[in-house]
PDB file of C-alpha atoms in Angstrom:
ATOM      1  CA  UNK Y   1     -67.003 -51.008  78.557  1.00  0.00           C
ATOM      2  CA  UNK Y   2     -64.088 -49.236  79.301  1.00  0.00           C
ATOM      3  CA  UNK Y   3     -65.968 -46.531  81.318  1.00  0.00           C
ATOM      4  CA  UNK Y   4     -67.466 -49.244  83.641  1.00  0.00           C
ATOM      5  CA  UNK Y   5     -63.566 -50.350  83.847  1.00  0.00           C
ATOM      6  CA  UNK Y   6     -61.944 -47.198  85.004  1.00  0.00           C
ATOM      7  CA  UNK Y   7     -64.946 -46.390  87.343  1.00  0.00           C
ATOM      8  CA  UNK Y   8     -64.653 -49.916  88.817  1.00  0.00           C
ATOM      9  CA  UNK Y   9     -61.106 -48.766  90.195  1.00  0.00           C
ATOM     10  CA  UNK Y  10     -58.915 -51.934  89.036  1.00  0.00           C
ATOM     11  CA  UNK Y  11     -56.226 -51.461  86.928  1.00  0.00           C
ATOM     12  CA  UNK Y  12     -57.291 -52.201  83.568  1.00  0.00           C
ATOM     13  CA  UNK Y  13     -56.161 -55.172  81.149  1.00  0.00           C
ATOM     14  CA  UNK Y  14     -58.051 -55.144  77.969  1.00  0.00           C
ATOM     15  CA  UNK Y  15     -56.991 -57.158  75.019  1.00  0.00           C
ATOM     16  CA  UNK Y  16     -57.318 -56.151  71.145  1.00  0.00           C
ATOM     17  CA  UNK Y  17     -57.094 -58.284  68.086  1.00  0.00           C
ATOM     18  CA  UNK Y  18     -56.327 -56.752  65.242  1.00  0.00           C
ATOM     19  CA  UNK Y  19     -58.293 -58.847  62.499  1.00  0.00           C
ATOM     20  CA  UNK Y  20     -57.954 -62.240  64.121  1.00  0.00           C
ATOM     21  CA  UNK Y  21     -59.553 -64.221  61.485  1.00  0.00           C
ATOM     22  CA  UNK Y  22     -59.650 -68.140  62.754  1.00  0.00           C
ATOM     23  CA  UNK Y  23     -62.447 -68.744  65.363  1.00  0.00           C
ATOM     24  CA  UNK Y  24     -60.408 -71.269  66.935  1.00  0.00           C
ATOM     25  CA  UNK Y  25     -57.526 -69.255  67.832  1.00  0.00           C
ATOM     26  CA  UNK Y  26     -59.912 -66.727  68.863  1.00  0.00           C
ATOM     27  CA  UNK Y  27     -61.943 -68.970  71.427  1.00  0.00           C
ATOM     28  CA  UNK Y  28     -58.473 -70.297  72.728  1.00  0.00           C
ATOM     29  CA  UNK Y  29     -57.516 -65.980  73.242  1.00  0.00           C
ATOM     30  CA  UNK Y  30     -60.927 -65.617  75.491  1.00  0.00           C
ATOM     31  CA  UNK Y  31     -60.418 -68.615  77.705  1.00  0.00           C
ATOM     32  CA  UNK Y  32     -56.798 -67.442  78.372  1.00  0.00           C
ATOM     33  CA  UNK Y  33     -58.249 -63.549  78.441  1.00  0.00           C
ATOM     34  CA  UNK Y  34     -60.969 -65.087  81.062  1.00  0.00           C
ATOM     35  CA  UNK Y  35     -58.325 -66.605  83.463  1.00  0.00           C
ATOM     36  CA  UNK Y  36     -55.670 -63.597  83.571  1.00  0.00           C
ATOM     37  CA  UNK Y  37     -58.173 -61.358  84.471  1.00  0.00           C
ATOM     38  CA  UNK Y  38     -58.669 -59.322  81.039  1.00  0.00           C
ATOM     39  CA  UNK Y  39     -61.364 -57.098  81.529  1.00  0.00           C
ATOM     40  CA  UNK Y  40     -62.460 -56.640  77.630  1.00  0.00           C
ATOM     41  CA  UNK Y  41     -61.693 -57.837  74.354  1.00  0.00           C
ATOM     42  CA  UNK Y  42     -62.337 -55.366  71.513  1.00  0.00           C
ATOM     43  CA  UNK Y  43     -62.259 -56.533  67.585  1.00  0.00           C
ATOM     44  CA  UNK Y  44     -63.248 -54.810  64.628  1.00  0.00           C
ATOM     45  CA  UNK Y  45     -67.013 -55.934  63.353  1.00  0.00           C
ATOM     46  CA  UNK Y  46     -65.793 -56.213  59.848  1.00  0.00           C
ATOM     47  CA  UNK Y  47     -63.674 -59.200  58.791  1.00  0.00           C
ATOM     48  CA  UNK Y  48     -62.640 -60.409  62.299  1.00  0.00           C
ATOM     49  CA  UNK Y  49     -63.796 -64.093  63.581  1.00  0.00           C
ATOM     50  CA  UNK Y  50     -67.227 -64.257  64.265  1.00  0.00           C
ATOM     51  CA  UNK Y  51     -68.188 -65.870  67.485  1.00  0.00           C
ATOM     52  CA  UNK Y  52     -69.660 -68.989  66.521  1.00  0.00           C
ATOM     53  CA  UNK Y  53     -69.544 -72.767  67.904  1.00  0.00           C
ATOM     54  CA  UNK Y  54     -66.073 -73.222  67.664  1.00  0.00           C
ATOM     55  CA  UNK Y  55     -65.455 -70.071  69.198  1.00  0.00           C
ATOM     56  CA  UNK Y  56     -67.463 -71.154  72.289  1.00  0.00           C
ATOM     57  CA  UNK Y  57     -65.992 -74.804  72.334  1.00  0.00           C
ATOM     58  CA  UNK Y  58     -62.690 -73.798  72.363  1.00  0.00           C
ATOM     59  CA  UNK Y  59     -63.327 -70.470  74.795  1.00  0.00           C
ATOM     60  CA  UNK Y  60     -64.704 -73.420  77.063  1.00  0.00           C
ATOM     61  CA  UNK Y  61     -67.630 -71.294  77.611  1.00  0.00           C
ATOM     62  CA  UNK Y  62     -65.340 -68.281  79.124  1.00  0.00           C
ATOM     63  CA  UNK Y  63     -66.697 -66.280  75.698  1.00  0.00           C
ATOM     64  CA  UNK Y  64     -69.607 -66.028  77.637  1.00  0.00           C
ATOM     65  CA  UNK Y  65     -67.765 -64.328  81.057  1.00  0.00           C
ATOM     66  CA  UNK Y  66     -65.677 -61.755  79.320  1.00  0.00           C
ATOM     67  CA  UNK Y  67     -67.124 -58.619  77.683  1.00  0.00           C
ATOM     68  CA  UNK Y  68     -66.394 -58.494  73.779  1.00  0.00           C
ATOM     69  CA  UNK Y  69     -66.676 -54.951  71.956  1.00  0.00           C
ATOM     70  CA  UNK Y  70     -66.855 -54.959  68.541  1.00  0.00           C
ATOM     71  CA  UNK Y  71     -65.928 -51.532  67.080  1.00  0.00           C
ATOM     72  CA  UNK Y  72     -66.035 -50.213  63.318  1.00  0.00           C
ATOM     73  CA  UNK Y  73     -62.473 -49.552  63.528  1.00  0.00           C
ATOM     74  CA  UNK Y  74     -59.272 -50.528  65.247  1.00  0.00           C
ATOM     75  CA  UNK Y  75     -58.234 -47.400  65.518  1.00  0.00           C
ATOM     76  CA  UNK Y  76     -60.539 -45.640  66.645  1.00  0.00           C
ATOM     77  CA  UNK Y  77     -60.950 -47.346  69.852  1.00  0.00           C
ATOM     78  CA  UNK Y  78     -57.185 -47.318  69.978  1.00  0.00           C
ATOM     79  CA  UNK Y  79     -57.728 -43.128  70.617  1.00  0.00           C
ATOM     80  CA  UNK Y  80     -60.009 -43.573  72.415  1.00  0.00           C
ATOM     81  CA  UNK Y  81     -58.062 -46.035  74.771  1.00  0.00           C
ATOM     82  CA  UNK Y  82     -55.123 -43.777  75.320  1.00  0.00           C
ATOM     83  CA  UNK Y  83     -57.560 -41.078  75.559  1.00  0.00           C
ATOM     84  CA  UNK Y  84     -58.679 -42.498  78.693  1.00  0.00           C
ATOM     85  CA  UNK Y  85     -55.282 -42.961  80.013  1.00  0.00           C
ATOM     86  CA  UNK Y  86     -54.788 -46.731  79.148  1.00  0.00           C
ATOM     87  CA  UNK Y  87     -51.206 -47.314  77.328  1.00  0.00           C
ATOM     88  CA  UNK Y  88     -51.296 -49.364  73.531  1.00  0.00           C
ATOM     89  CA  UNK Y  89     -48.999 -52.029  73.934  1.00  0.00           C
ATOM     90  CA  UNK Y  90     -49.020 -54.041  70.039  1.00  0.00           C
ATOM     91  CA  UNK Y  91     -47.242 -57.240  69.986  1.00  0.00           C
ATOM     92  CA  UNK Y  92     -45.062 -57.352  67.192  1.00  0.00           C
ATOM     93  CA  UNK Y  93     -41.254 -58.551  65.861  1.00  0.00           C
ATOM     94  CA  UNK Y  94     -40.885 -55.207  63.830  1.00  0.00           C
ATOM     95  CA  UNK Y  95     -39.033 -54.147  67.017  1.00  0.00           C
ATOM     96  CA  UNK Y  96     -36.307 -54.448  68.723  1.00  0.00           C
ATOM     97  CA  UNK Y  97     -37.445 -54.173  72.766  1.00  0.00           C
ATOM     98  CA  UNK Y  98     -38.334 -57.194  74.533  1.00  0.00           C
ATOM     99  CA  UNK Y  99     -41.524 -57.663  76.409  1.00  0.00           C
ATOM    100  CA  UNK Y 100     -39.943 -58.252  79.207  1.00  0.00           C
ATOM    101  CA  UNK Y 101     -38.697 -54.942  79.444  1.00  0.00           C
ATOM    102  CA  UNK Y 102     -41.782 -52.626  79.188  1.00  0.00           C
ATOM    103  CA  UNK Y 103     -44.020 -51.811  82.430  1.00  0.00           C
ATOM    104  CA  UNK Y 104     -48.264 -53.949  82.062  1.00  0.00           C
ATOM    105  CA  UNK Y 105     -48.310 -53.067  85.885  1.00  0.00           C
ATOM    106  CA  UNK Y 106     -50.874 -49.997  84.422  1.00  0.00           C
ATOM    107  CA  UNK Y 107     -53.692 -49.538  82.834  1.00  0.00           C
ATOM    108  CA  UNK Y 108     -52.822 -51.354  79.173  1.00  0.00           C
ATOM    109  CA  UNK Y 109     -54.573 -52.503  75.729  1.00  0.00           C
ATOM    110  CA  UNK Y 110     -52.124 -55.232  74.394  1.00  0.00           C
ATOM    111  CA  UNK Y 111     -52.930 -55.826  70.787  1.00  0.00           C
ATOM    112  CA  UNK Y 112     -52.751 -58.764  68.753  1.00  0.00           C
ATOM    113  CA  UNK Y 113     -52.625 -59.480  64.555  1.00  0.00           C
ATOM    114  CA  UNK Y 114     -54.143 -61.535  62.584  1.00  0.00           C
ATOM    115  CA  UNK Y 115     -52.728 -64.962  61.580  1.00  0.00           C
ATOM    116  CA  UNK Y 116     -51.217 -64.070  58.616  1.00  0.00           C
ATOM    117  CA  UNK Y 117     -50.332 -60.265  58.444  1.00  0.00           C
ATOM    118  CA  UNK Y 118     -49.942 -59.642  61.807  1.00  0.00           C
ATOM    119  CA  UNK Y 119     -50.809 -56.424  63.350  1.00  0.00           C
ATOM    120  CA  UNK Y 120     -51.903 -53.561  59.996  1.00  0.00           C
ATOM    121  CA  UNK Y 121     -48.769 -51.231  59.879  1.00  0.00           C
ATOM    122  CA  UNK Y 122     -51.567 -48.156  60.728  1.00  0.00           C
ATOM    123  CA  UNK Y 123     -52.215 -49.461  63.511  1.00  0.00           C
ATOM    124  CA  UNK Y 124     -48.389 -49.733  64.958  1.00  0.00           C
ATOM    125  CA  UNK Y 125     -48.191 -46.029  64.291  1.00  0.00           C
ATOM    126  CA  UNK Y 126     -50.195 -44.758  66.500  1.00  0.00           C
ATOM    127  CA  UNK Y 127     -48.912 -47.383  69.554  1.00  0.00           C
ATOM    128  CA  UNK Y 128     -47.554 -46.191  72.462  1.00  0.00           C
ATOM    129  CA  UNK Y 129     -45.184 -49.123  72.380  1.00  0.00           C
ATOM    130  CA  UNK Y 130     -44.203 -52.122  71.031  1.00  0.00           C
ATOM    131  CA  UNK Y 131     -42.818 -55.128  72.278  1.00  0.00           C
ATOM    132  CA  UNK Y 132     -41.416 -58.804  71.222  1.00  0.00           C
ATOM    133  CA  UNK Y 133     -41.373 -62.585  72.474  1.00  0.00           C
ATOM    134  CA  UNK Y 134     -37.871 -63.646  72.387  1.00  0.00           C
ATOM    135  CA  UNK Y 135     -37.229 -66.623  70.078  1.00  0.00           C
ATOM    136  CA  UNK Y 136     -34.434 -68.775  69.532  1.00  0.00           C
ATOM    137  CA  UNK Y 137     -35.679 -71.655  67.233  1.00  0.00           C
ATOM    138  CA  UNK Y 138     -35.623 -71.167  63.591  1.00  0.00           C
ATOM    139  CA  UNK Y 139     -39.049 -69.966  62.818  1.00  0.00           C
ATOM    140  CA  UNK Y 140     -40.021 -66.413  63.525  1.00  0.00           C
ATOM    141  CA  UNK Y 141     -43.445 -66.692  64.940  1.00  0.00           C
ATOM    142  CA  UNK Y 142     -45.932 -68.074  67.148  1.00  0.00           C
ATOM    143  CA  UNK Y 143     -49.377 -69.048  67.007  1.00  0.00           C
ATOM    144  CA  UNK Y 144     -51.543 -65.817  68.149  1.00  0.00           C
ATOM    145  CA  UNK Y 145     -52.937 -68.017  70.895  1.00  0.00           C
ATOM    146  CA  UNK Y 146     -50.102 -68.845  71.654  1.00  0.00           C
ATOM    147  CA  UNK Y 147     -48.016 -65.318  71.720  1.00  0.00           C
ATOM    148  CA  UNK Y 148     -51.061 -63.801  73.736  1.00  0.00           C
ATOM    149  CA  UNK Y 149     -50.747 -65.863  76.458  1.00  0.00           C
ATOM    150  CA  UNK Y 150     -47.546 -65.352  77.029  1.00  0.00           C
ATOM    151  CA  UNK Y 151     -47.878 -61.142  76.713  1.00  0.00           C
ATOM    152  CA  UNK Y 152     -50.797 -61.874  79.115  1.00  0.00           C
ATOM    153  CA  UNK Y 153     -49.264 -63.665  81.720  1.00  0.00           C
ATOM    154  CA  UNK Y 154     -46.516 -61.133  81.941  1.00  0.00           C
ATOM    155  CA  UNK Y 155     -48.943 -58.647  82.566  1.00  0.00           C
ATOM    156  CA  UNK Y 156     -50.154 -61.245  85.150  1.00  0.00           C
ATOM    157  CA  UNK Y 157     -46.767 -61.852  86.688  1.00  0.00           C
ATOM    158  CA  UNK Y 158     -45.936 -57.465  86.566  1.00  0.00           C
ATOM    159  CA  UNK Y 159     -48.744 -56.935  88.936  1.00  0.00           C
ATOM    160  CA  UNK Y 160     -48.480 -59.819  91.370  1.00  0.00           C
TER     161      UNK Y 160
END
């Protein structure tokens, strides 16, 4: 998938979820993947949301127009990602830039946790960078639907 990407000569936008576990939230992350232009969505085979009928109800059918890798580890096609010369961007509040201030007009993998634990502190090791939402309510998180379509359509509005 990612071969087919960098051959096509587009900028790549690929998406990674980092044990999303609700099939829900993940069906509502492909339909917003499928209209910002996300060229793959990668997820670990073992203990992420499987792709069932919720998945497709709530994807409005855009699960089946977006290419879905599932990998044995997170990790791994982390490497290989910034192997290929696509940046790691994890979205997280265990730092203090903004998202606002970090460059998706290049080839980028944003990466989103799970519901609960967010994104596994392994993983945010081997980032190249990490960004925030800014809040200002009370509570310190939103949805992961939610939170990926907003670091999605900033890549959107970075390379319009």
């Amino acid at each position: 998938m990612i071969e087919k990407v960098l051959e096509s000569g587009k900028t790549p936008l690929f998406l990674i979820l980092d044990q999303l576990s609700d099939a829900r939230n993940f069906g509502a992350i492909i339909r917003t993947a499928e209209c910002t232009g996300v060229d793959g969505i990668i997820v670990q085979k073992a203990g992420s949301a499987p792709v069932n009928g919720d998945t497709v109800k709530t994807s409005a059918g855009a699960v089946f127009n977006v290419p879905i890798c599932k990998v044995e580890h997170i990790k791994d096609a982390i490497f290989h990602l910034q192997g290929s010369g696509i940046k790691t961007v994890a979205a997280t509040e265990k730092t203090d830039q903004n998202i606002y201030d970090i460059s998706l007009n290049e080839p980028v993998a944003i990466i989103m946790g799970s519901e609960d634990r967010g994104i596994n502190p392994s993983v945010l090791k081997i980032v190249d960078e990490k960004a925030k939402l800014p809040m200002f309510g009370s509570i310190g998180s939103l949805n992961v639907s939610v939170a990926c379509g907003a670091f999605l359509y900033e890549a959107v509005r970075q390379r319009q």
